[in-house]
Tab-separated table of C-alpha atoms in Angstrom:
chain	number	residue	atom	x	y	z
H	25	MET	CA	-28.078	-114.989	-129.745
H	26	SER	CA	-27.078	-111.628	-131.062
H	27	SER	CA	-27.006	-110.740	-134.750
H	28	PRO	CA	-24.179	-108.742	-136.320
H	29	ILE	CA	-24.480	-104.947	-136.349
H	30	ARG	CA	-26.604	-103.681	-139.228
H	31	TYR	CA	-24.551	-100.933	-140.880
H	32	TYR	CA	-26.426	-98.397	-143.026
H	33	TYR	CA	-24.094	-96.468	-145.271
H	34	ASP	CA	-23.238	-95.103	-148.704
H	35	LEU	CA	-19.594	-94.993	-149.781
H	36	MET	CA	-20.268	-91.578	-151.348
H	37	SER	CA	-20.490	-90.226	-147.764
H	38	GLN	CA	-17.164	-89.417	-146.085
H	39	PRO	CA	-18.002	-90.647	-142.556
H	40	SER	CA	-19.635	-93.746	-144.103
H	41	ARG	CA	-16.302	-94.552	-145.731
H	42	ALA	CA	-14.404	-93.878	-142.507
H	43	LEU	CA	-16.531	-96.302	-140.483
H	44	PHE	CA	-16.440	-98.876	-143.322
H	45	ILE	CA	-12.621	-98.840	-143.256
H	46	ILE	CA	-12.537	-98.932	-139.439
H	47	PHE	CA	-14.966	-101.901	-139.268
H	48	ARG	CA	-12.997	-103.834	-141.893
H	49	LEU	CA	-9.653	-103.087	-140.192
H	50	SER	CA	-11.201	-104.204	-136.894
H	51	ASN	CA	-12.441	-107.494	-138.402
H	52	MET	CA	-15.858	-106.603	-137.091
H	53	PRO	CA	-18.628	-108.542	-138.832
H	54	PHE	CA	-21.485	-106.338	-139.997
H	55	GLU	CA	-24.541	-106.679	-142.141
H	56	ASP	CA	-24.188	-104.556	-145.263
H	57	CYS	CA	-27.141	-102.166	-145.558
H	58	VAL	CA	-26.325	-99.908	-148.461
H	59	VAL	CA	-28.455	-96.747	-148.756
H	60	ALA	CA	-28.349	-95.071	-152.177
H	61	LEU	CA	-28.313	-91.372	-151.291
H	62	ARG	CA	-28.364	-90.468	-155.005
H	63	ASN	CA	-31.816	-92.090	-155.234
H	64	GLY	CA	-33.057	-90.318	-152.109
H	65	GLU	CA	-33.536	-93.617	-150.265
H	66	HIS	CA	-32.871	-91.797	-146.978
H	67	LEU	CA	-35.621	-89.248	-147.582
H	68	THR	CA	-38.631	-91.554	-147.303
H	69	GLU	CA	-40.968	-91.555	-144.285
H	70	ASP	CA	-40.219	-95.249	-143.903
H	71	PHE	CA	-36.473	-94.575	-143.564
H	72	LYS	CA	-37.202	-91.887	-140.958
H	73	GLN	CA	-39.464	-94.178	-138.930
H	74	GLN	CA	-37.564	-97.436	-139.290
H	75	ILE	CA	-33.888	-96.626	-139.884
H	76	ASN	CA	-32.718	-93.178	-138.759
H	77	ARG	CA	-34.876	-90.331	-137.463
H	78	PHE	CA	-32.337	-87.825	-138.826
H	79	GLN	CA	-32.575	-89.288	-142.349
H	80	ARG	CA	-28.835	-89.512	-142.816
H	81	VAL	CA	-26.088	-92.093	-143.095
H	82	PRO	CA	-24.073	-93.603	-141.530
H	83	CYS	CA	-26.076	-95.214	-138.755
H	84	ILE	CA	-26.294	-98.610	-137.084
H	85	HIS	CA	-28.857	-100.954	-135.581
H	86	ASP	CA	-27.463	-103.206	-132.882
H	87	ASN	CA	-30.121	-105.790	-132.071
H	88	GLY	CA	-32.755	-103.083	-132.150
H	89	TYR	CA	-30.688	-100.253	-130.655
H	90	LYS	CA	-30.524	-97.442	-133.214
H	91	LEU	CA	-27.590	-95.055	-133.187
H	92	ALA	CA	-26.544	-92.260	-135.577
H	93	GLU	CA	-23.481	-90.001	-135.840
H	94	SER	CA	-20.228	-91.649	-136.899
H	95	VAL	CA	-18.149	-90.562	-133.896
H	96	ALA	CA	-20.831	-91.670	-131.412
H	97	ILE	CA	-21.047	-95.025	-133.230
H	98	LEU	CA	-17.280	-95.456	-133.066
H	99	ARG	CA	-17.225	-94.836	-129.298
H	100	TYR	CA	-20.158	-97.156	-128.682
H	101	LEU	CA	-18.527	-99.994	-130.598
H	102	SER	CA	-15.193	-99.319	-128.922
H	103	ALA	CA	-16.912	-99.644	-125.528
H	104	LYS	CA	-18.330	-102.986	-126.726
H	105	GLY	CA	-14.798	-104.172	-127.478
H	106	LYS	CA	-15.287	-104.233	-131.255
H	107	ILE	CA	-12.590	-101.684	-132.150
H	108	PRO	CA	-8.934	-102.533	-131.366
H	109	GLU	CA	-7.167	-100.318	-128.913
H	110	HIS	CA	-4.477	-99.261	-131.389
H	111	LEU	CA	-7.156	-97.599	-133.539
H	112	TYR	CA	-9.047	-95.939	-130.661
H	113	PRO	CA	-7.144	-95.896	-127.358
H	114	LYS	CA	-8.791	-97.088	-124.164
H	115	TYR	CA	-6.465	-95.162	-121.817
H	116	PHE	CA	-8.326	-91.914	-121.251
H	117	VAL	CA	-5.394	-89.543	-121.802
H	118	ASP	CA	-4.508	-91.093	-125.159
H	119	GLN	CA	-8.187	-91.280	-126.023
H	120	SER	CA	-8.620	-87.560	-125.305
H	121	ARG	CA	-5.969	-86.707	-127.906
H	122	VAL	CA	-7.917	-88.656	-130.552
H	123	ASP	CA	-11.193	-87.151	-129.310
H	124	GLU	CA	-9.654	-83.683	-129.612
H	125	PHE	CA	-9.172	-84.299	-133.322
H	126	LEU	CA	-12.590	-85.915	-133.822
H	127	GLU	CA	-14.289	-82.915	-132.209
H	128	TRP	CA	-12.081	-80.367	-133.957
H	129	GLN	CA	-12.728	-81.670	-137.469
H	130	HIS	CA	-16.522	-81.157	-137.646
H	131	MET	CA	-16.647	-77.372	-137.991
H	132	SER	CA	-13.236	-77.010	-139.600
H	133	LEU	CA	-11.813	-79.697	-141.901
H	134	ARG	CA	-15.060	-81.565	-142.528
H	135	LEU	CA	-17.253	-78.501	-142.996
H	136	THR	CA	-14.920	-76.708	-145.385
H	137	CYS	CA	-13.903	-79.737	-147.481
H	138	ALA	CA	-17.584	-80.642	-147.818
H	139	MET	CA	-18.460	-77.064	-148.828
H	140	TYR	CA	-15.750	-77.120	-151.485
H	141	PHE	CA	-16.980	-80.456	-152.839
H	142	ARG	CA	-20.581	-79.300	-152.832
H	143	THR	CA	-19.877	-75.947	-154.502
H	144	VAL	CA	-17.502	-77.191	-157.191
H	145	TRP	CA	-18.898	-80.672	-157.939
H	146	LEU	CA	-22.307	-81.460	-156.484
H	147	GLU	CA	-24.299	-78.249	-156.994
H	148	PRO	CA	-23.267	-77.807	-160.657
H	149	LEU	CA	-24.297	-81.441	-161.221
H	150	LEU	CA	-27.690	-80.921	-159.579
H	151	THR	CA	-28.506	-77.456	-160.921
H	152	GLY	CA	-26.581	-77.260	-164.194
H	153	ARG	CA	-25.164	-73.917	-163.054
H	154	THR	CA	-21.431	-73.208	-162.819
H	155	PRO	CA	-20.278	-71.408	-159.660
H	156	SER	CA	-18.520	-68.058	-160.084
H	157	GLU	CA	-14.733	-67.857	-159.807
H	158	ALA	CA	-15.146	-65.655	-156.747
H	159	LYS	CA	-17.338	-68.259	-155.022
H	160	ILE	CA	-14.855	-71.057	-155.761
H	161	GLU	CA	-12.032	-68.868	-154.483
H	162	THR	CA	-13.898	-68.244	-151.199
H	163	VAL	CA	-14.635	-71.906	-150.462
H	164	ARG	CA	-11.078	-72.864	-151.449
H	165	MET	CA	-9.658	-70.260	-149.094
H	166	HIS	CA	-11.809	-71.525	-146.192
H	167	MET	CA	-10.742	-75.100	-146.881
H	168	GLU	CA	-7.067	-74.253	-147.193
H	169	ARG	CA	-7.126	-72.412	-143.882
H	170	ASN	CA	-7.971	-75.755	-142.300
H	171	LEU	CA	-5.598	-77.782	-144.468
H	172	ASP	CA	-2.906	-75.376	-143.232
H	173	VAL	CA	-3.764	-76.401	-139.655
H	174	VAL	CA	-3.533	-80.092	-140.567
H	175	GLU	CA	-0.165	-79.521	-142.265
H	176	GLU	CA	1.340	-77.170	-139.686
H	177	VAL	CA	-0.242	-78.172	-136.383
H	178	TRP	CA	-1.604	-81.726	-136.493
H	179	LEU	CA	1.219	-83.167	-138.585
H	180	GLU	CA	3.957	-81.151	-136.904
H	181	GLY	CA	6.746	-83.523	-135.919
H	182	LYS	CA	4.797	-86.751	-136.226
H	183	ASP	CA	3.773	-89.322	-138.815
H	184	PHE	CA	0.091	-89.443	-137.950
H	185	LEU	CA	-2.376	-86.855	-136.650
H	186	THR	CA	-2.425	-87.954	-133.040
H	187	GLY	CA	0.903	-89.758	-132.654
H	188	SER	CA	3.397	-92.076	-134.276
H	189	ALA	CA	0.824	-94.654	-135.422
H	190	LEU	CA	-2.486	-94.729	-137.276
H	191	SER	CA	-5.656	-93.982	-135.296
H	192	VAL	CA	-9.271	-93.452	-136.276
H	193	ALA	CA	-8.509	-89.706	-136.432
H	194	ASP	CA	-6.365	-90.279	-139.544
H	195	ILE	CA	-9.084	-92.344	-141.188
H	196	PHE	CA	-11.820	-89.767	-140.601
H	197	ALA	CA	-9.534	-86.963	-141.827
H	198	ALA	CA	-8.337	-88.804	-144.945
H	199	CYS	CA	-11.904	-89.580	-146.013
H	200	GLU	CA	-12.824	-85.888	-145.813
H	201	ILE	CA	-9.767	-84.812	-147.780
H	202	GLU	CA	-10.179	-87.535	-150.443
H	203	GLN	CA	-13.683	-86.192	-151.146
H	204	THR	CA	-12.183	-83.039	-152.661
H	205	ARG	CA	-10.482	-85.086	-155.396
H	206	MET	CA	-13.848	-85.465	-157.049
H	207	ALA	CA	-13.956	-81.674	-157.306
H	208	ASP	CA	-10.544	-81.854	-158.972
H	209	TYR	CA	-8.661	-80.481	-155.982
H	210	ASP	CA	-5.228	-81.995	-155.488
H	211	VAL	CA	-4.232	-81.471	-151.876
H	212	ARG	CA	-0.780	-82.914	-152.611
H	213	ILE	CA	0.427	-79.895	-154.555
H	214	LYS	CA	0.546	-77.342	-151.739
H	215	TYR	CA	0.863	-79.702	-148.791
H	216	PRO	CA	3.910	-81.999	-148.729
H	217	LYS	CA	3.242	-83.330	-145.218
H	218	ILE	CA	-0.376	-84.143	-146.040
H	219	ARG	CA	0.815	-85.821	-149.246
H	220	ALA	CA	3.209	-88.128	-147.374
H	221	TRP	CA	0.705	-88.725	-144.560
H	222	LEU	CA	-2.108	-89.688	-146.990
H	223	LYS	CA	0.219	-92.320	-148.477
H	224	ARG	CA	0.891	-93.725	-145.014
H	225	VAL	CA	-2.812	-93.772	-144.120
H	226	ARG	CA	-3.703	-95.548	-147.368
H	227	GLN	CA	-0.936	-98.130	-146.897
H	228	SER	CA	-1.957	-98.757	-143.281
H	229	CYS	CA	-5.602	-99.237	-144.264
H	230	ASN	CA	-5.377	-101.158	-147.513
H	231	PRO	CA	-6.993	-103.096	-149.110
H	232	HIS	CA	-9.994	-101.519	-147.347
H	233	TYR	CA	-9.019	-97.934	-148.158
H	234	ASP	CA	-9.084	-98.545	-151.894
H	235	VAL	CA	-12.323	-100.524	-151.694
H	236	ALA	CA	-13.986	-97.638	-149.836
H	237	HIS	CA	-12.640	-95.061	-152.306
H	238	GLU	CA	-13.357	-96.971	-155.525
H	239	PHE	CA	-16.130	-94.599	-156.514
H	240	VAL	CA	-14.091	-91.513	-155.534
H	241	TYR	CA	-11.202	-92.696	-157.728
H	242	LYS	CA	-13.588	-93.413	-160.597
H	243	ILE	CA	-15.287	-90.008	-160.471
H	244	SER	CA	-12.044	-88.111	-160.086
H	245	GLY	CA	-10.531	-90.131	-162.918
H	246	THR	CA	-7.237	-90.157	-161.082
H	247	GLY	CA	-6.929	-93.659	-159.648
H	248	PRO	CA	-5.477	-94.416	-156.235
H	249	GLN	CA	-1.862	-93.863	-157.270
H	250	ALA	CA	-2.375	-90.610	-159.102
H	251	LYS	CA	0.002	-87.910	-158.055
H	252	LEU	CA	0.989	-89.810	-154.922
L	219	MET	CA	0.330	-82.712	-105.280
L	220	SER	CA	-1.837	-81.822	-108.208
L	221	SER	CA	-3.130	-78.317	-108.861
L	222	PRO	CA	-6.702	-77.631	-109.970
L	223	ILE	CA	-7.475	-77.659	-113.694
L	224	ARG	CA	-6.619	-74.353	-115.370
L	225	TYR	CA	-9.706	-73.406	-117.373
L	226	TYR	CA	-9.223	-70.909	-120.230
L	227	TYR	CA	-12.521	-69.435	-121.365
L	228	ASP	CA	-14.598	-66.418	-122.300
L	229	LEU	CA	-18.276	-66.364	-121.371
L	230	MET	CA	-19.009	-64.793	-124.772
L	231	SER	CA	-18.208	-68.217	-126.290
L	232	GLN	CA	-21.049	-70.760	-126.247
L	233	PRO	CA	-19.000	-73.892	-125.437
L	234	SER	CA	-17.061	-71.868	-122.839
L	235	ARG	CA	-20.356	-71.165	-121.089
L	236	ALA	CA	-21.424	-74.806	-121.363
L	237	LEU	CA	-18.252	-76.091	-119.678
L	238	PHE	CA	-18.413	-73.312	-117.074
L	239	ILE	CA	-21.929	-74.403	-116.076
L	240	ILE	CA	-20.950	-78.099	-116.125
L	241	PHE	CA	-17.869	-77.499	-113.940
L	242	ARG	CA	-19.864	-75.449	-111.435
L	243	LEU	CA	-22.699	-78.021	-111.322
L	244	SER	CA	-20.067	-80.728	-110.801
L	245	ASN	CA	-18.446	-78.835	-107.914
L	246	MET	CA	-15.167	-79.198	-109.747
L	247	PRO	CA	-12.578	-76.712	-108.551
L	248	PHE	CA	-10.840	-74.895	-111.388
L	249	GLU	CA	-8.495	-71.997	-111.794
L	250	ASP	CA	-10.238	-69.163	-113.612
L	251	CYS	CA	-8.218	-68.162	-116.698
L	252	VAL	CA	-10.372	-65.654	-118.521
L	253	VAL	CA	-9.339	-64.892	-122.107
L	254	ALA	CA	-10.819	-61.711	-123.552
L	255	LEU	CA	-11.604	-62.692	-127.144
L	256	ARG	CA	-12.790	-59.143	-127.869
L	257	ASN	CA	-9.240	-57.918	-127.225
L	258	GLY	CA	-7.741	-60.656	-129.395
L	259	GLU	CA	-5.912	-62.188	-126.432
L	260	HIS	CA	-6.123	-65.610	-128.148
L	261	LEU	CA	-4.435	-64.359	-131.305
L	262	THR	CA	-0.958	-63.726	-129.909
L	263	GLU	CA	1.996	-65.979	-130.676
L	264	ASP	CA	2.416	-66.443	-126.945
L	265	PHE	CA	-1.128	-67.803	-126.596
L	266	LYS	CA	-0.482	-70.197	-129.488
L	267	GLN	CA	2.753	-71.461	-127.980
L	268	GLN	CA	1.798	-71.538	-124.320
L	269	ILE	CA	-1.974	-71.981	-124.088
L	270	ASN	CA	-3.680	-73.509	-127.132
L	271	ARG	CA	-2.116	-74.244	-130.505
L	272	PHE	CA	-5.505	-73.708	-132.177
L	273	GLN	CA	-5.844	-70.210	-130.684
L	274	ARG	CA	-9.354	-70.753	-129.428
L	275	VAL	CA	-11.286	-71.144	-126.204
L	276	PRO	CA	-12.314	-73.152	-124.262
L	277	CYS	CA	-9.266	-75.218	-123.382
L	278	ILE	CA	-7.707	-76.651	-120.239
L	279	HIS	CA	-4.293	-77.330	-118.743
L	280	ASP	CA	-4.248	-80.233	-116.321
L	281	ASN	CA	-0.872	-80.224	-114.581
L	282	GLY	CA	0.819	-79.524	-117.887
L	283	TYR	CA	-1.464	-81.595	-120.111
L	284	LYS	CA	-3.069	-79.270	-122.657
L	285	LEU	CA	-6.407	-80.169	-124.169
L	286	ALA	CA	-8.769	-78.257	-126.473
L	287	GLU	CA	-12.285	-78.884	-127.808
L	288	SER	CA	-15.134	-78.707	-125.306
L	289	VAL	CA	-16.541	-82.196	-125.914
L	290	ALA	CA	-13.089	-83.818	-125.688
L	291	ILE	CA	-12.477	-81.890	-122.436
L	292	LEU	CA	-15.800	-83.050	-121.019
L	293	ARG	CA	-15.020	-86.694	-121.799
L	294	TYR	CA	-11.502	-86.432	-120.365
L	295	LEU	CA	-12.763	-84.934	-117.094
L	296	SER	CA	-15.573	-87.481	-116.913
L	297	ALA	CA	-12.977	-90.273	-117.222
L	298	LYS	CA	-11.093	-88.623	-114.349
L	299	GLY	CA	-14.230	-88.803	-112.218
L	300	LYS	CA	-14.776	-85.043	-112.124
L	301	ILE	CA	-18.206	-84.998	-113.802
L	302	PRO	CA	-21.126	-86.733	-112.049
L	303	GLU	CA	-22.718	-89.639	-113.811
L	304	HIS	CA	-26.150	-88.005	-113.989
L	305	LEU	CA	-24.699	-85.275	-116.210
L	306	TYR	CA	-22.640	-87.583	-118.447
L	307	PRO	CA	-23.512	-91.276	-118.107
L	308	LYS	CA	-20.815	-93.874	-117.554
L	309	TYR	CA	-22.845	-96.830	-118.875
L	310	PHE	CA	-21.861	-96.959	-122.531
L	311	VAL	CA	-25.350	-97.307	-123.999
L	312	ASP	CA	-26.659	-94.263	-122.126
L	313	GLN	CA	-23.434	-92.430	-122.900
L	314	SER	CA	-23.853	-93.120	-126.622
L	315	ARG	CA	-27.221	-91.361	-126.624
L	316	VAL	CA	-25.600	-88.232	-125.154
L	317	ASP	CA	-22.653	-88.581	-127.543
L	318	GLU	CA	-25.097	-88.815	-130.451
L	319	PHE	CA	-26.377	-85.358	-129.558
L	320	LEU	CA	-22.917	-83.896	-128.903
L	321	GLU	CA	-21.724	-85.093	-132.319
L	322	TRP	CA	-24.928	-84.107	-134.100
L	323	GLN	CA	-24.918	-80.500	-132.875
L	324	HIS	CA	-21.604	-79.331	-134.374
L	325	MET	CA	-22.598	-79.084	-138.031
L	326	SER	CA	-26.298	-78.462	-137.401
L	327	LEU	CA	-27.501	-76.545	-134.334
L	328	ARG	CA	-24.156	-75.010	-133.386
L	329	LEU	CA	-23.083	-74.055	-136.894
L	330	THR	CA	-26.367	-72.455	-137.900
L	331	CYS	CA	-27.051	-70.618	-134.613
L	332	ALA	CA	-23.499	-69.266	-134.732
L	333	MET	CA	-23.932	-68.161	-138.353
L	334	TYR	CA	-27.135	-66.349	-137.456
L	335	PHE	CA	-25.458	-64.605	-134.516
L	336	ARG	CA	-22.447	-63.673	-136.604
L	337	THR	CA	-24.450	-62.374	-139.567
L	338	VAL	CA	-27.030	-60.394	-137.629
L	339	TRP	CA	-25.002	-59.171	-134.624
L	340	LEU	CA	-21.244	-59.630	-134.836
L	341	GLU	CA	-20.417	-58.684	-138.437
L	342	PRO	CA	-22.479	-55.467	-138.432
L	343	LEU	CA	-20.694	-54.524	-135.190
L	344	LEU	CA	-17.257	-55.192	-136.677
L	345	THR	CA	-17.807	-53.793	-140.161
L	346	GLY	CA	-20.523	-51.177	-139.693
L	347	ARG	CA	-22.449	-52.753	-142.581
L	348	THR	CA	-26.018	-54.029	-142.258
L	349	PRO	CA	-26.722	-57.435	-143.827
L	350	SER	CA	-29.372	-57.604	-146.561
L	351	GLU	CA	-32.843	-58.899	-145.732
L	352	ALA	CA	-32.226	-61.817	-148.108
L	353	LYS	CA	-29.048	-62.792	-146.255
L	354	ILE	CA	-30.772	-62.669	-142.866
L	355	GLU	CA	-33.629	-64.731	-144.272
L	356	THR	CA	-31.190	-67.398	-145.503
L	357	VAL	CA	-29.317	-67.788	-142.222
L	358	ARG	CA	-32.597	-67.793	-140.299
L	359	MET	CA	-33.986	-70.538	-142.524
L	360	HIS	CA	-30.877	-72.682	-142.004
L	361	MET	CA	-31.075	-72.189	-138.249
L	362	GLU	CA	-34.798	-72.915	-138.055
L	363	ARG	CA	-34.342	-76.143	-139.988
L	364	ASN	CA	-32.222	-77.314	-137.065
L	365	LEU	CA	-34.454	-75.818	-134.385
L	366	ASP	CA	-37.259	-77.823	-136.035
L	367	VAL	CA	-35.218	-80.990	-135.436
L	368	VAL	CA	-34.680	-80.053	-131.791
L	369	GLU	CA	-38.405	-79.365	-131.350
L	370	GLU	CA	-39.754	-82.324	-133.314
L	371	VAL	CA	-37.121	-85.040	-132.926
L	372	TRP	CA	-34.925	-84.441	-129.877
L	373	LEU	CA	-37.711	-83.146	-127.630
L	374	GLU	CA	-40.327	-85.577	-128.914
L	375	GLY	CA	-41.998	-87.207	-125.926
L	376	LYS	CA	-39.412	-86.271	-123.327
L	377	ASP	CA	-38.465	-83.434	-121.015
L	378	PHE	CA	-34.783	-83.254	-121.923
L	379	LEU	CA	-32.853	-83.912	-125.134
L	380	THR	CA	-31.537	-87.337	-124.250
L	381	GLY	CA	-34.022	-88.566	-121.661
L	382	SER	CA	-36.133	-87.605	-118.676
L	383	ALA	CA	-33.366	-85.720	-116.838
L	384	LEU	CA	-30.801	-83.019	-117.551
L	385	SER	CA	-27.539	-84.110	-119.211
L	386	VAL	CA	-24.591	-82.197	-120.654
L	387	ALA	CA	-26.359	-82.376	-124.043
L	388	ASP	CA	-29.011	-79.956	-122.784
L	389	ILE	CA	-26.394	-77.564	-121.454
L	390	PHE	CA	-24.408	-77.469	-124.704
L	391	ALA	CA	-27.605	-76.995	-126.726
L	392	ALA	CA	-29.054	-74.268	-124.511
L	393	CYS	CA	-25.832	-72.240	-124.669
L	394	GLU	CA	-25.932	-72.300	-128.482
L	395	ILE	CA	-29.568	-71.280	-128.599
L	396	GLU	CA	-29.170	-68.511	-125.984
L	397	GLN	CA	-26.480	-66.936	-128.191
L	398	THR	CA	-29.143	-65.993	-130.760
L	399	ARG	CA	-30.903	-63.766	-128.189
L	400	MET	CA	-28.132	-61.248	-128.690
L	401	ALA	CA	-29.129	-61.080	-132.343
L	402	ASP	CA	-32.680	-60.409	-131.177
L	403	TYR	CA	-33.990	-63.830	-132.123
L	404	ASP	CA	-36.631	-65.175	-129.767
L	405	VAL	CA	-36.713	-68.937	-130.159
L	406	ARG	CA	-39.679	-69.126	-127.795
L	407	ILE	CA	-42.178	-67.674	-130.284
L	408	LYS	CA	-42.213	-70.503	-132.828
L	409	TYR	CA	-41.070	-73.358	-130.605
L	410	PRO	CA	-43.244	-74.178	-127.580
L	411	LYS	CA	-41.304	-77.334	-126.640
L	412	ILE	CA	-37.971	-75.517	-126.796
L	413	ARG	CA	-39.486	-72.714	-124.719
L	414	ALA	CA	-40.566	-75.095	-121.940
L	415	TRP	CA	-37.330	-77.101	-122.155
L	416	LEU	CA	-35.132	-73.966	-121.890
L	417	LYS	CA	-36.957	-73.085	-118.677
L	418	ARG	CA	-36.264	-76.551	-117.280
L	419	VAL	CA	-32.597	-76.384	-118.274
L	420	ARG	CA	-32.168	-72.973	-116.677
L	421	GLN	CA	-33.899	-74.093	-113.475
L	422	SER	CA	-31.798	-77.254	-113.300
L	423	CYS	CA	-28.565	-75.304	-113.781
L	424	ASN	CA	-29.129	-72.187	-111.724
L	425	PRO	CA	-27.543	-70.150	-110.217
L	426	HIS	CA	-24.730	-71.097	-112.614
L	427	TYR	CA	-26.814	-70.694	-115.783
L	428	ASP	CA	-27.600	-67.059	-115.040
L	429	VAL	CA	-24.008	-66.309	-114.018
L	430	ALA	CA	-22.761	-67.739	-117.320
L	431	HIS	CA	-25.354	-65.822	-119.332
L	432	GLU	CA	-25.037	-62.479	-117.556
L	433	PHE	CA	-23.405	-60.830	-120.553
L	434	VAL	CA	-25.859	-62.421	-123.002
L	435	TYR	CA	-28.801	-61.064	-120.981
L	436	LYS	CA	-27.170	-57.649	-120.816
L	437	ILE	CA	-26.503	-57.399	-124.558
L	438	SER	CA	-29.899	-58.723	-125.523
L	439	GLY	CA	-31.512	-56.343	-123.064
L	440	THR	CA	-34.048	-58.995	-122.215
L	441	GLY	CA	-33.000	-60.341	-118.823
L	442	PRO	CA	-33.232	-63.975	-117.830
L	443	GLN	CA	-36.989	-63.964	-117.312
L	444	ALA	CA	-37.887	-62.167	-120.495
L	445	LYS	CA	-40.538	-63.905	-122.509
L	446	LEU	CA	-40.065	-67.130	-120.542
């Protein structure tokens, strides 16, 4: 008899939140294995040997099979029939359009939103030093170059990133963008399409979206409805 | 009747080289559509409208269907039966191990090798300014942190990154690492496993590997055999 997937995650991590929402929306049972990144639980030798050789989250254990990298995990579970087709298409042409987004985001949206978050929120917290205005301006500019592409290219003429309905692409993207709230960035001011799209993504994913973002809302002090 | 895939690429781009080698190894016919990045051919409005809305290479047109992002393209062509199973497995468990590498590399190996190349070679060429020793040291440290993972984790106990035989993971990785040659970095000095693995990858992919890297060898002035 097979056990449920063991899911190692921390809701402070963007791809951890994305998979959490996707698993919940998919009604996929999983064993909750919370890893407290803030306590360095992923940095021990034991974690490296037993859980994930890359010492990161998210990752899964499926009856002994260990897999890391959120997008690889999503595809693996989709192939096992655990993810509904409307979230990640099975027809290869439709799937390629979602894949195109999932591959695009790493070095563009994800990288630059994470850099903004790290520079403005995380590093000051860890080091006690405030970043210079020039540094903040640079990371904001890099991030906004990619938000421009989301607004003008991905959301051009459609309600969701890869079509007329929600897919995993929207969930991964929203989790990256929500992270910047904690660094007091409000994406809704400059980007009306992203603003309306984020509302749609949240509505399509709730109650799981709000559960996953509870800590983000708390830190940012804005609450889920703020400025929406 | 369907036409061959139109492949838009520039062999100066790492993922362009990777797909070029994969297509050649797969005996997949394609129409050569070379885009000279150095002349800014990808930056025109016409390119954006007609070829790739993200204004990058590589990308393909398959009888009118436009797709960007090298990993998404690979998966799409694999689903169409154009890529042999030994290069990209069809069995989902084996495929997930290759996917794990393809997803891992974006923000780690690819990002940091590209930053090193850009800082040490490309930016000085474009701006005429030499980077400071401290800056070079920083980008080298970031890159070597990821080369350490390739050496110690990915190549631990096996001949190729994802198993005992060549897969697309090796080809993508090798093309990123070869790029740093142009910035006079010799990965073979500190990394004996990477050194031996690069030899195996080149041998498994030739003559296509050397064709794809002709310009890299020329710029680096080392030639394919140098220091191997």
